[in-house]
Coordinates of C-alpha atoms in Angstrom, one line a residue:
M3 CA 78.4 116.1 84.3
F4 CA 80.6 118.1 86.7
R5 CA 79.9 117.9 90.3
V6 CA 81.3 121.1 91.7
N7 CA 81.9 121.8 95.4
S8 CA 80.3 125.1 96.3
G9 CA 83.3 126.1 98.2
E10 CA 81.3 126.7 101.4
E11 CA 82.0 123.3 102.9
K12 CA 85.5 121.8 103.2
F13 CA 86.0 118.6 101.2
S14 CA 87.3 115.8 103.5
H15 CA 87.7 112.1 103.0
P16 CA 88.4 109.8 106.0
H17 CA 90.6 107.4 104.1
D18 CA 92.5 110.0 102.0
T19 CA 95.1 111.8 104.1
I20 CA 97.5 114.5 102.9
T21 CA 100.2 111.9 103.0
S22 CA 98.4 109.3 101.0
G23 CA 97.3 111.9 98.5
A24 CA 100.8 113.2 98.1
L25 CA 102.3 109.7 97.7
R26 CA 99.5 108.8 95.2
F27 CA 100.3 112.0 93.2
S28 CA 104.0 111.1 93.3
V29 CA 103.2 107.6 91.9
E30 CA 101.2 109.3 89.1
I31 CA 104.1 111.6 88.2
I32 CA 106.5 108.6 88.1
A33 CA 104.1 106.7 85.9
W34 CA 103.6 109.7 83.5
V35 CA 107.4 110.4 83.2
A36 CA 108.8 106.8 83.2
G37 CA 105.9 105.3 81.2
S38 CA 106.1 107.9 78.4
W39 CA 109.9 107.7 78.5
Y40 CA 109.8 103.9 78.0
V41 CA 107.2 104.2 75.3
S42 CA 109.3 106.8 73.5
S43 CA 112.0 104.2 73.2
V44 CA 109.6 102.0 71.2
S45 CA 107.9 104.7 69.1
Y46 CA 107.6 108.5 69.5
W47 CA 104.1 108.2 68.1
L48 CA 103.0 106.3 71.1
V49 CA 103.9 109.0 73.7
V50 CA 100.8 111.1 73.2
P51 CA 98.3 108.3 73.4
T52 CA 100.2 106.9 76.5
L53 CA 100.0 110.3 78.2
V54 CA 96.3 110.7 77.3
I55 CA 95.6 107.3 79.0
L56 CA 97.9 107.8 82.0
V57 CA 96.7 111.3 82.7
G58 CA 93.2 111.3 81.3
F59 CA 91.7 108.2 82.8
P60 CA 92.4 109.1 86.4
A61 CA 91.3 112.7 85.8
I62 CA 88.0 111.7 84.1
F63 CA 86.9 108.6 85.9
S64 CA 86.3 109.2 89.6
T65 CA 84.3 107.8 92.5
I66 CA 81.8 110.0 94.2
N67 CA 82.8 110.9 97.8
D68 CA 86.4 110.1 96.9
K69 CA 87.2 113.1 94.7
R70 CA 86.2 116.7 95.0
H71 CA 85.3 117.0 91.3
V72 CA 83.7 114.0 89.5
V73 CA 83.5 114.1 85.8
I74 CA 82.3 110.5 85.1
P75 CA 81.2 108.6 88.2
T76 CA 82.6 105.1 88.4
R77 CA 82.5 102.3 90.9
G78 CA 85.2 102.0 93.4
S79 CA 86.6 98.9 91.9
M80 CA 87.0 100.6 88.6
R81 CA 88.9 103.4 90.3
V82 CA 91.2 100.9 92.0
L83 CA 91.9 99.2 88.7
I84 CA 92.8 102.6 87.1
E85 CA 95.1 103.4 90.0
L86 CA 96.7 99.9 90.0
I87 CA 97.5 100.3 86.3
L88 CA 99.3 103.6 87.1
T89 CA 101.0 101.9 90.1
I90 CA 102.3 99.0 87.9
V91 CA 103.6 101.4 85.3
A92 CA 105.3 103.4 88.1
L93 CA 106.8 100.3 89.5
V94 CA 108.0 98.7 86.3
A95 CA 108.9 101.4 83.7
P96 CA 111.7 103.1 85.7
W97 CA 113.7 99.9 85.7
F98 CA 113.8 100.1 81.9
V99 CA 114.7 103.7 81.5
W100 CA 116.5 105.0 84.6
P101 CA 119.6 103.9 86.6
S102 CA 119.1 101.4 89.3
I103 CA 119.4 103.9 92.2
Y104 CA 116.6 106.0 90.8
S105 CA 114.5 103.0 90.0
S106 CA 115.0 101.7 93.6
F107 CA 113.9 105.0 95.0
T108 CA 110.8 105.1 92.9
S109 CA 110.0 101.5 93.9
V110 CA 110.2 102.5 97.5
V111 CA 107.9 105.4 96.9
V112 CA 105.3 103.2 95.1
I113 CA 105.4 100.5 97.9
I114 CA 105.0 103.1 100.6
S115 CA 102.1 104.6 98.6
L116 CA 100.4 101.3 98.5
L117 CA 100.8 100.7 102.2
V118 CA 99.6 104.2 103.2
G119 CA 96.8 104.1 100.7
A120 CA 95.5 100.7 101.6
P121 CA 92.5 101.9 103.8
R122 CA 91.3 104.0 100.8
F123 CA 91.7 101.1 98.4
W124 CA 89.7 98.8 100.7
W125 CA 87.0 101.5 101.1
L126 CA 86.8 101.7 97.3
L127 CA 86.6 98.0 96.9
K128 CA 84.0 97.5 99.5
G129 CA 81.5 99.5 97.5
A130 CA 82.2 103.2 97.4
P131 CA 79.2 104.7 95.6
S132 CA 79.2 105.4 91.9
T133 CA 76.2 107.7 91.8

Protein backbone atom coordinates (compact mmCIF):
# COMPACT_ATOMS: atom_id res chain seq x y z
CA MET A 1 0.00 0.00 0.00
CA PHE A 2 1.08 3.53 -0.64
CA ARG A 3 1.46 5.88 2.23
CA VAL A 4 1.03 9.31 0.73
CA ASN A 5 1.92 12.56 2.42
CA SER A 6 -1.08 14.89 2.18
CA GLY A 7 1.19 17.77 1.24
CA GLU A 8 -0.02 19.84 4.17
CA GLU A 9 2.82 18.95 6.46
CA LYS A 10 6.46 19.10 5.51
CA PHE A 11 8.33 15.80 5.62
CA SER A 12 11.37 15.98 7.85
CA HIS A 13 13.74 13.41 9.19
CA PRO A 14 16.20 14.30 11.96
CA HIS A 15 18.88 11.91 10.70
CA ASP A 16 18.50 12.56 6.97
CA THR A 17 19.92 15.91 5.94
CA ILE A 18 20.03 17.39 2.46
CA THR A 19 23.75 16.58 2.34
CA SER A 20 23.34 12.95 3.39
CA GLY A 21 20.44 12.48 0.99
CA ALA A 22 22.37 13.98 -1.92
CA LEU A 23 25.41 11.83 -1.17
CA ARG A 24 23.24 8.72 -0.83
CA PHE A 25 21.62 9.49 -4.20
CA SER A 26 25.09 9.96 -5.72
CA VAL A 27 26.07 6.53 -4.43
CA GLU A 28 22.91 5.07 -5.97
CA ILE A 29 23.71 6.62 -9.36
CA ILE A 30 27.30 5.35 -9.20
CA ALA A 31 26.00 1.86 -8.37
CA TRP A 32 23.43 1.95 -11.18
CA VAL A 33 25.90 3.09 -13.83
CA ALA A 34 29.07 1.25 -12.79
CA GLY A 35 27.22 -1.90 -11.70
CA SER A 36 25.30 -2.26 -14.94
CA TRP A 37 28.41 -1.34 -16.93
CA TYR A 38 30.37 -4.12 -15.24
CA VAL A 39 27.56 -6.62 -15.70
CA SER A 40 27.34 -5.71 -19.40
CA SER A 41 30.95 -6.86 -19.79
CA VAL A 42 29.84 -10.28 -18.60
CA SER A 43 26.51 -10.49 -20.46
CA TYR A 44 24.19 -7.89 -21.93
CA TRP A 45 21.25 -10.03 -20.83
CA LEU A 46 22.11 -9.37 -17.20
CA VAL A 47 21.88 -5.57 -17.44
CA VAL A 48 18.10 -5.32 -17.13
CA PRO A 49 17.80 -7.66 -14.11
CA THR A 50 20.70 -5.85 -12.47
CA LEU A 51 19.05 -2.47 -12.93
CA VAL A 52 15.71 -3.83 -11.71
CA ILE A 53 17.43 -4.97 -8.51
CA LEU A 54 19.63 -1.89 -8.01
CA VAL A 55 16.85 0.60 -8.76
CA GLY A 56 13.75 -1.37 -7.75
CA PHE A 57 14.67 -2.68 -4.31
CA PRO A 58 15.53 0.72 -2.80
CA ALA A 59 12.45 2.25 -4.40
CA ILE A 60 10.03 -0.42 -3.18
CA PHE A 61 11.35 -1.44 0.24
CA SER A 62 11.36 1.50 2.65
CA THR A 63 11.15 2.12 6.36
CA ILE A 64 8.28 4.15 7.77
CA ASN A 65 9.38 7.57 9.04
CA ASP A 66 12.49 7.32 6.88
CA LYS A 67 10.96 7.96 3.47
CA ARG A 68 8.10 10.18 2.38
CA HIS A 69 6.45 7.41 0.33
CA VAL A 70 6.53 3.83 1.56
CA VAL A 71 5.44 1.09 -0.84
CA ILE A 72 6.43 -1.98 1.17
CA PRO A 73 7.31 -1.25 4.82
CA THR A 74 10.49 -2.97 5.98
CA ARG A 75 12.53 -3.03 9.15
CA GLY A 76 15.40 -0.61 9.44
CA SER A 77 17.96 -3.41 9.33
CA MET A 78 16.58 -4.57 5.97
CA ARG A 79 16.83 -1.03 4.59
CA VAL A 80 20.44 -0.80 5.78
CA LEU A 81 21.20 -4.12 4.06
CA ILE A 82 19.73 -2.86 0.78
CA GLU A 83 21.73 0.36 0.99
CA LEU A 84 24.93 -1.50 1.92
CA ILE A 85 24.56 -3.66 -1.19
CA LEU A 86 24.29 -0.49 -3.28
CA THR A 87 27.27 0.96 -1.44
CA ILE A 88 29.42 -2.11 -2.09
CA VAL A 89 28.51 -2.06 -5.78
CA ALA A 90 29.32 1.67 -5.93
CA LEU A 91 32.64 1.07 -4.21
CA VAL A 92 33.81 -1.99 -6.17
CA ALA A 93 32.33 -1.81 -9.69
CA PRO A 94 34.00 1.44 -10.80
CA TRP A 95 37.44 -0.13 -10.28
CA PHE A 96 36.58 -2.75 -12.92
CA VAL A 97 35.13 -0.43 -15.57
CA TRP A 98 36.55 3.08 -15.18
CA PRO A 99 40.03 4.62 -15.07
CA SER A 100 41.64 4.87 -11.65
CA ILE A 101 41.12 8.62 -11.31
CA TYR A 102 37.33 8.26 -11.68
CA SER A 103 37.24 5.20 -9.45
CA SER A 104 39.20 7.06 -6.78
CA PHE A 105 36.73 9.95 -6.93
CA THR A 106 33.73 7.62 -6.64
CA SER A 107 35.37 5.83 -3.71
CA VAL A 108 35.80 9.15 -1.90
CA VAL A 109 32.14 10.00 -2.53
CA VAL A 110 31.05 6.61 -1.16
CA ILE A 111 33.22 6.92 1.95
CA ILE A 112 32.00 10.46 2.67
CA SER A 113 28.43 9.24 2.16
CA LEU A 114 28.96 6.51 4.75
CA LEU A 115 30.40 8.97 7.26
CA VAL A 116 27.71 11.61 6.76
CA GLY A 117 24.92 9.00 6.73
CA ALA A 118 26.11 7.12 9.82
CA PRO A 119 23.54 8.68 12.21
CA ARG A 120 20.70 7.57 9.92
CA PHE A 121 22.16 4.05 9.62
CA TRP A 122 22.37 3.76 13.41
CA TRP A 123 18.81 5.03 13.76
CA LEU A 124 17.65 2.40 11.27
CA LEU A 125 19.62 -0.37 12.99
CA LYS A 126 18.34 0.57 16.44
CA GLY A 127 14.82 -0.30 15.46
CA ALA A 128 13.23 2.14 13.09
CA PRO A 129 9.59 1.05 12.82
CA SER A 130 8.37 -1.19 10.01
CA THR A 131 4.66 -0.51 10.45
